Amino acid sequence: MIMPTINKQATFKAFEIANNLSEISTLLMARRIKGRGTLDAQQKKDMEELEDHLDELVARLQAHGIDMIAAGAQDAAIKADRAIDIANAKLEKINNIKRTINIAASVVHVAATLLSKDVMGVIEATKELHELTEEKDETKNDGIKAQAPGAPSHAQQS
């Protein structure tokens, strides 16, 4: 019987995606706190709203994502997970808040389409996220330095 294997794989994939979303939410919160003196009110609001959306999507994926992925969207979920993983790595390196917000919003869109069970929507949202993460960062640094992966929170990049 193949169903238990699919459900096991779907469970693993759903929790893997939820974990990536949780990491992005934490990264946004850290950037928002670190940048509280340099972010404008709208940027703070946008980042906080994205954190809330990501946290809600984490909970929904943990509760319902398994059914969605097991119901036939495995390939789309795998591609979405890869795109979210790439976005997570990219967000750790970006120094521009506007770009951070745009990529995080795109991640929210990918996760929301995953939960809607709209395979074509997942594919399109994933494509848009890939495009955003592949763009060159030609905008000016907004003064908030990304923390080096694995560095203590008080460490400064040079």
Coordinates of N, CA and C in Angstrom, one line a residue:
M1 N 0.8 -1.2 0.0 CA 0.0 0.0 0.0 C 0.9 1.2 0.0
I2 N 0.6 2.2 -0.9 CA 1.5 3.4 -1.1 C 1.0 4.5 -0.2
M3 N -0.2 4.6 0.3 CA -0.7 5.7 1.0 C 0.1 6.1 2.3
P4 N 0.5 5.1 3.1 CA 1.3 5.5 4.3 C 2.6 6.2 3.9
T5 N 3.2 5.8 2.9 CA 4.5 6.4 2.4 C 4.2 7.8 2.0
I6 N 3.2 8.0 1.2 CA 2.8 9.4 0.8 C 2.5 10.3 2.0
N7 N 1.7 9.8 2.9 CA 1.4 10.5 4.1 C 2.6 10.9 4.9
K8 N 3.5 9.9 5.0 CA 4.8 10.2 5.8 C 5.6 11.2 5.1
Q9 N 5.7 11.1 3.7 CA 6.4 12.2 3.0 C 5.7 13.5 3.1
A10 N 4.4 13.5 3.0 CA 3.7 14.7 3.1 C 3.8 15.4 4.4
T11 N 3.8 14.6 5.5 CA 4.0 15.1 6.8 C 5.4 15.7 7.0
F12 N 6.4 15.1 6.5 CA 7.7 15.6 6.6 C 7.8 16.9 5.8
K13 N 7.3 16.9 4.6 CA 7.4 18.1 3.7 C 6.6 19.3 4.3
A14 N 5.4 19.0 4.9 CA 4.6 20.1 5.5 C 5.4 20.7 6.7
F15 N 6.0 19.9 7.5 CA 6.7 20.4 8.7 C 8.0 21.1 8.2
E16 N 8.6 20.6 7.1 CA 9.8 21.3 6.6 C 9.5 22.7 6.1
I17 N 8.4 22.8 5.4 CA 8.0 24.1 4.9 C 7.6 25.0 6.1
A18 N 6.9 24.5 7.0 CA 6.5 25.3 8.2 C 7.8 25.8 9.0
N19 N 8.8 24.9 9.1 CA 10.0 25.3 9.7 C 10.7 26.5 9.0
N20 N 10.7 26.4 7.6 CA 11.3 27.5 6.8 C 10.5 28.8 7.1
L21 N 9.2 28.7 7.1 CA 8.4 29.9 7.3 C 8.7 30.5 8.7
S22 N 8.8 29.6 9.7 CA 9.1 30.1 11.0 C 10.4 30.8 11.1
E23 N 11.4 30.3 10.4 CA 12.8 30.9 10.4 C 12.7 32.3 9.7
I24 N 11.9 32.4 8.7 CA 11.8 33.7 8.0 C 11.1 34.7 8.9
S25 N 10.0 34.3 9.6 CA 9.3 35.1 10.6 C 10.3 35.6 11.7
T26 N 11.1 34.7 12.2 CA 12.1 35.1 13.2 C 13.1 36.1 12.7
L27 N 13.5 35.9 11.4 CA 14.5 36.8 10.8 C 13.9 38.2 10.7
L28 N 12.6 38.2 10.2 CA 11.9 39.5 10.1 C 11.8 40.2 11.4
M29 N 11.5 39.5 12.5 CA 11.3 40.1 13.8 C 12.7 40.6 14.3
A30 N 13.7 39.9 14.0 CA 15.1 40.4 14.5 C 15.5 41.6 13.7
R31 N 15.2 41.7 12.4 CA 15.5 42.9 11.6 C 14.7 44.0 12.1
R32 N 13.4 43.8 12.4 CA 12.5 44.9 12.8 C 13.0 45.5 14.1
I33 N 13.4 44.6 15.0 CA 13.9 45.0 16.3 C 15.2 45.8 16.2
K34 N 16.1 45.2 15.4 CA 17.4 45.8 15.2 C 17.3 47.1 14.5
G35 N 16.3 47.3 13.6 CA 16.2 48.5 12.8 C 15.2 49.5 13.4
R36 N 14.8 49.3 14.6 CA 13.7 50.2 15.1 C 14.1 51.6 15.0
G37 N 15.3 52.0 15.1 CA 15.7 53.4 15.0 C 15.8 53.9 13.5
T38 N 15.9 53.0 12.6 CA 16.1 53.4 11.2 C 14.9 53.1 10.3
L39 N 14.0 52.2 10.7 CA 12.8 51.9 9.9 C 11.8 53.0 10.1
D40 N 11.1 53.3 9.0 CA 9.9 54.2 9.1 C 8.7 53.4 9.6
A41 N 7.7 54.1 10.0 CA 6.5 53.5 10.6 C 5.9 52.5 9.7
Q42 N 5.8 52.8 8.4 CA 5.2 51.8 7.4 C 6.0 50.6 7.3
Q43 N 7.3 50.7 7.3 CA 8.2 49.5 7.2 C 8.0 48.6 8.4
K44 N 8.0 49.2 9.6 CA 7.7 48.5 10.8 C 6.4 47.7 10.8
K45 N 5.4 48.5 10.3 CA 4.0 47.9 10.2 C 4.0 46.7 9.2
D46 N 4.6 46.9 8.0 CA 4.7 45.9 7.0 C 5.4 44.6 7.5
M47 N 6.5 44.8 8.2 CA 7.3 43.7 8.7 C 6.5 43.0 9.8
E48 N 5.8 43.7 10.7 CA 5.1 43.1 11.7 C 3.9 42.3 11.2
E49 N 3.2 42.8 10.1 CA 2.1 42.1 9.5 C 2.6 40.8 8.8
L50 N 3.7 40.9 8.2 CA 4.3 39.7 7.5 C 4.7 38.7 8.5
E51 N 5.2 39.1 9.7 CA 5.5 38.1 10.7 C 4.3 37.4 11.2
D52 N 3.2 38.2 11.4 CA 1.9 37.6 11.8 C 1.4 36.6 10.8
H53 N 1.4 37.0 9.5 CA 1.0 36.1 8.4 C 1.8 34.8 8.4
L54 N 3.1 35.0 8.5 CA 3.9 33.8 8.5 C 3.6 32.9 9.7
D55 N 3.5 33.5 10.9 CA 3.2 32.7 12.1 C 1.9 31.9 11.9
E56 N 0.9 32.6 11.3 CA -0.4 32.0 11.1 C -0.3 30.8 10.1
L57 N 0.5 31.1 9.0 CA 0.7 30.1 8.0 C 1.4 28.9 8.5
V58 N 2.4 29.1 9.4 CA 3.1 28.0 10.1 C 2.1 27.1 10.8
A59 N 1.2 27.7 11.6 CA 0.2 26.9 12.3 C -0.7 26.1 11.4
R60 N -1.2 26.8 10.3 CA -2.1 26.2 9.4 C -1.4 25.1 8.6
L61 N -0.1 25.3 8.2 CA 0.6 24.2 7.5 C 0.8 23.0 8.4
Q62 N 1.1 23.2 9.7 CA 1.3 22.1 10.6 C 0.0 21.4 10.8
A63 N -1.2 22.1 10.8 CA -2.5 21.5 11.0 C -3.1 20.8 9.7
H64 N -2.9 21.5 8.6 CA -3.6 21.1 7.4 C -2.7 20.8 6.2
G65 N -1.5 21.2 6.2 CA -0.6 21.1 5.1 C -0.4 19.6 4.7
I66 N -0.4 18.8 5.7 CA -0.2 17.3 5.4 C -1.3 16.8 4.4
D67 N -2.6 17.2 4.7 CA -3.6 16.7 3.8 C -3.5 17.3 2.4
M68 N -3.1 18.6 2.4 CA -3.0 19.3 1.1 C -1.9 18.6 0.2
I69 N -0.7 18.3 0.9 CA 0.4 17.8 0.1 C 0.1 16.3 -0.3
A70 N -0.6 15.6 0.6 CA -0.9 14.2 0.3 C -2.0 14.1 -0.8
A71 N -2.7 15.2 -1.0 CA -3.8 15.2 -1.9 C -3.4 15.4 -3.3
G72 N -2.1 15.4 -3.6 CA -1.7 15.4 -5.0 C -0.9 16.6 -5.4
A73 N -0.5 17.4 -4.5 CA 0.3 18.6 -4.9 C 1.8 18.4 -4.4
Q74 N 2.2 17.1 -4.4 CA 3.6 16.9 -3.9 C 4.7 17.6 -4.7
D75 N 4.6 17.6 -6.0 CA 5.6 18.2 -6.8 C 5.6 19.7 -6.6
A76 N 4.4 20.3 -6.6 CA 4.3 21.8 -6.4 C 4.9 22.1 -5.0
A77 N 4.6 21.3 -4.0 CA 5.0 21.5 -2.6 C 6.6 21.5 -2.6
I78 N 7.1 20.5 -3.3 CA 8.6 20.4 -3.3 C 9.2 21.6 -3.9
K79 N 8.7 22.1 -5.0 CA 9.2 23.3 -5.7 C 9.0 24.5 -4.8
A80 N 7.9 24.6 -4.2 CA 7.6 25.7 -3.3 C 8.6 25.7 -2.1
D81 N 8.8 24.5 -1.5 CA 9.7 24.4 -0.4 C 11.1 24.9 -0.8
R82 N 11.6 24.4 -2.0 CA 12.9 24.9 -2.5 C 13.0 26.4 -2.6
A83 N 11.9 27.0 -3.2 CA 11.9 28.4 -3.4 C 11.9 29.2 -2.0
I84 N 11.2 28.6 -1.0 CA 11.1 29.2 0.3 C 12.5 29.1 1.0
D85 N 13.1 28.0 0.8 CA 14.5 27.7 1.3 C 15.5 28.7 0.7
I86 N 15.4 28.9 -0.6 CA 16.3 29.9 -1.2 C 16.0 31.3 -0.7
A87 N 14.7 31.6 -0.6 CA 14.4 33.0 -0.1 C 14.9 33.2 1.4
N88 N 14.8 32.1 2.2 CA 15.3 32.2 3.5 C 16.8 32.5 3.5
A89 N 17.6 31.8 2.7 CA 19.0 32.1 2.6 C 19.3 33.5 2.1
K90 N 18.5 33.9 1.1 CA 18.7 35.2 0.5 C 18.4 36.3 1.6
L91 N 17.3 36.1 2.3 CA 16.9 37.1 3.3 C 18.0 37.3 4.4
E92 N 18.8 36.3 4.7 CA 19.8 36.5 5.6 C 20.9 37.4 5.1
K93 N 21.0 37.6 3.8 CA 22.1 38.4 3.2 C 21.7 39.8 2.8
I94 N 20.4 40.0 2.6 CA 19.9 41.3 2.1 C 20.0 42.4 3.1
N95 N 20.5 43.5 2.7 CA 20.6 44.7 3.5 C 19.6 45.7 3.3
N96 N 18.7 45.5 2.4 CA 17.7 46.5 2.0 C 16.3 46.0 2.5
I97 N 15.7 46.9 3.3 CA 14.4 46.5 4.0 C 13.3 46.4 3.0
K98 N 13.2 47.2 2.0 CA 12.1 47.1 1.0 C 12.2 45.8 0.3
R99 N 13.4 45.4 -0.1 CA 13.6 44.1 -0.8 C 13.3 43.0 0.2
T100 N 13.6 43.1 1.4 CA 13.3 42.1 2.4 C 11.8 41.9 2.5
I101 N 11.1 43.0 2.6 CA 9.6 43.0 2.7 C 9.0 42.4 1.5
N102 N 9.5 42.7 0.3 CA 9.0 42.2 -0.9 C 9.1 40.6 -1.0
I103 N 10.3 40.2 -0.7 CA 10.6 38.7 -0.7 C 9.7 38.0 0.4
A104 N 9.7 38.6 1.6 CA 8.9 38.0 2.6 C 7.4 37.9 2.2
A105 N 6.9 39.0 1.6 CA 5.5 39.0 1.1 C 5.3 37.9 0.1
S106 N 6.3 37.7 -0.8 CA 6.2 36.6 -1.8 C 6.2 35.3 -1.2
V107 N 6.9 35.1 -0.1 CA 6.9 33.8 0.6 C 5.5 33.6 1.2
V108 N 4.9 34.6 1.8 CA 3.6 34.5 2.3 C 2.6 34.0 1.2
H109 N 2.8 34.6 0.1 CA 1.9 34.3 -1.1 C 2.1 32.8 -1.5
V110 N 3.3 32.3 -1.5 CA 3.6 30.9 -1.8 C 2.9 30.0 -0.8
A111 N 3.1 30.3 0.5 CA 2.5 29.5 1.5 C 1.0 29.5 1.5
A112 N 0.4 30.7 1.3 CA -1.0 30.8 1.2 C -1.6 30.0 0.0
T113 N -0.9 30.0 -1.1 CA -1.4 29.2 -2.3 C -1.2 27.7 -2.0
L114 N -0.2 27.4 -1.3 CA -0.1 25.9 -0.9 C -1.3 25.5 -0.1
L115 N -1.7 26.3 0.8 CA -2.8 25.9 1.7 C -4.1 26.0 1.0
S116 N -4.2 26.7 -0.1 CA -5.5 26.8 -0.9 C -5.6 25.6 -1.8
K117 N -4.6 24.8 -1.9 CA -4.6 23.6 -2.7 C -4.7 23.9 -4.2
D118 N -4.3 25.1 -4.6 CA -4.3 25.6 -6.0 C -3.0 25.3 -6.6
V119 N -2.8 24.2 -7.2 CA -1.5 23.8 -7.7 C -0.9 24.8 -8.7
M120 N -1.8 25.3 -9.6 CA -1.3 26.3 -10.6 C -0.9 27.6 -9.9
G121 N -1.7 27.9 -8.9 CA -1.3 29.1 -8.1 C 0.0 29.0 -7.4
V122 N 0.3 27.7 -6.9 CA 1.6 27.5 -6.2 C 2.7 27.6 -7.2
I123 N 2.5 27.1 -8.4 CA 3.5 27.1 -9.4 C 3.8 28.6 -9.8
E124 N 2.8 29.4 -10.0 CA 3.0 30.8 -10.4 C 3.6 31.6 -9.2
A125 N 3.1 31.4 -8.0 CA 3.7 32.1 -6.8 C 5.2 31.7 -6.6
T126 N 5.5 30.4 -6.8 CA 6.9 30.0 -6.7 C 7.7 30.6 -7.8
K127 N 7.2 30.7 -9.0 CA 8.0 31.3 -10.1 C 8.3 32.8 -9.7
E128 N 7.3 33.5 -9.2 CA 7.5 34.9 -8.8 C 8.5 35.0 -7.7
L129 N 8.5 34.1 -6.7 CA 9.4 34.2 -5.7 C 10.9 33.9 -6.2
H130 N 11.0 33.0 -7.1 CA 12.3 32.7 -7.7 C 12.8 34.0 -8.4
E131 N 11.9 34.7 -9.2 CA 12.3 35.9 -9.8 C 12.8 37.0 -8.9
L132 N 12.1 37.1 -7.8 CA 12.5 38.1 -6.7 C 13.9 37.8 -6.1
T133 N 14.1 36.5 -5.8 CA 15.3 36.1 -5.2 C 16.5 36.1 -6.1
E134 N 16.3 36.1 -7.4 CA 17.3 36.1 -8.4 C 17.7 37.5 -8.8
E135 N 16.9 38.5 -8.5 CA 17.2 39.9 -8.9 C 18.5 40.3 -8.2
K136 N 19.3 41.1 -8.9 CA 20.4 41.7 -8.3 C 20.0 42.8 -7.3
D137 N 20.7 42.9 -6.2 CA 20.3 44.0 -5.2 C 21.0 45.3 -5.6
E138 N 20.3 46.0 -6.4 CA 20.8 47.3 -6.9 C 20.4 48.5 -6.1
T139 N 19.6 48.2 -5.1 CA 19.2 49.3 -4.3 C 20.2 49.6 -3.2
K140 N 20.1 50.8 -2.7 CA 21.1 51.3 -1.7 C 20.8 50.6 -0.3
N141 N 21.9 50.3 0.4 CA 21.8 49.7 1.7 C 21.1 50.7 2.6
D142 N 20.1 50.2 3.3 CA 19.3 51.1 4.2 C 19.9 51.2 5.6
G143 N 21.1 50.7 5.8 CA 21.7 50.9 7.1 C 21.5 49.8 8.1
I144 N 20.7 48.8 7.8 CA 20.5 47.7 8.7 C 21.3 46.5 8.1
K145 N 22.3 46.1 8.9 CA 23.2 45.0 8.4 C 22.6 43.7 8.7
A146 N 22.6 42.8 7.8 CA 22.2 41.4 8.0 C 23.2 40.7 8.9
Q147 N 22.7 40.0 9.9 CA 23.5 39.2 10.8 C 24.2 38.1 10.0
A148 N 25.4 37.9 10.2 CA 26.1 36.7 9.6 C 25.5 35.4 10.2
P149 N 25.2 34.4 9.4 CA 24.7 33.2 9.9 C 25.6 32.6 11.0
G150 N 25.0 32.2 12.1 CA 25.8 31.6 13.2 C 26.5 32.6 14.1
A151 N 26.4 33.9 13.7 CA 27.1 34.9 14.6 C 26.2 35.3 15.7
P152 N 26.8 35.6 16.9 CA 26.0 36.0 18.0 C 25.2 37.3 17.6
S153 N 24.1 37.5 18.3 CA 23.2 38.6 17.9 C 23.9 40.0 18.1
H154 N 24.9 40.1 18.9 CA 25.5 41.4 19.1 C 26.7 41.6 18.1
A155 N 27.0 40.6 17.3 CA 28.1 40.7 16.4 C 27.8 41.7 15.3
Q156 N 28.7 42.4 14.8 CA 28.6 43.4 13.7 C 29.3 42.8 12.5
Q157 N 28.8 42.9 11.4 CA 29.5 42.6 10.1 C 30.3 43.8 9.7
S158 N 31.5 43.5 9.1 CA 32.3 44.6 8.7 C 32.0 45.0 7.2

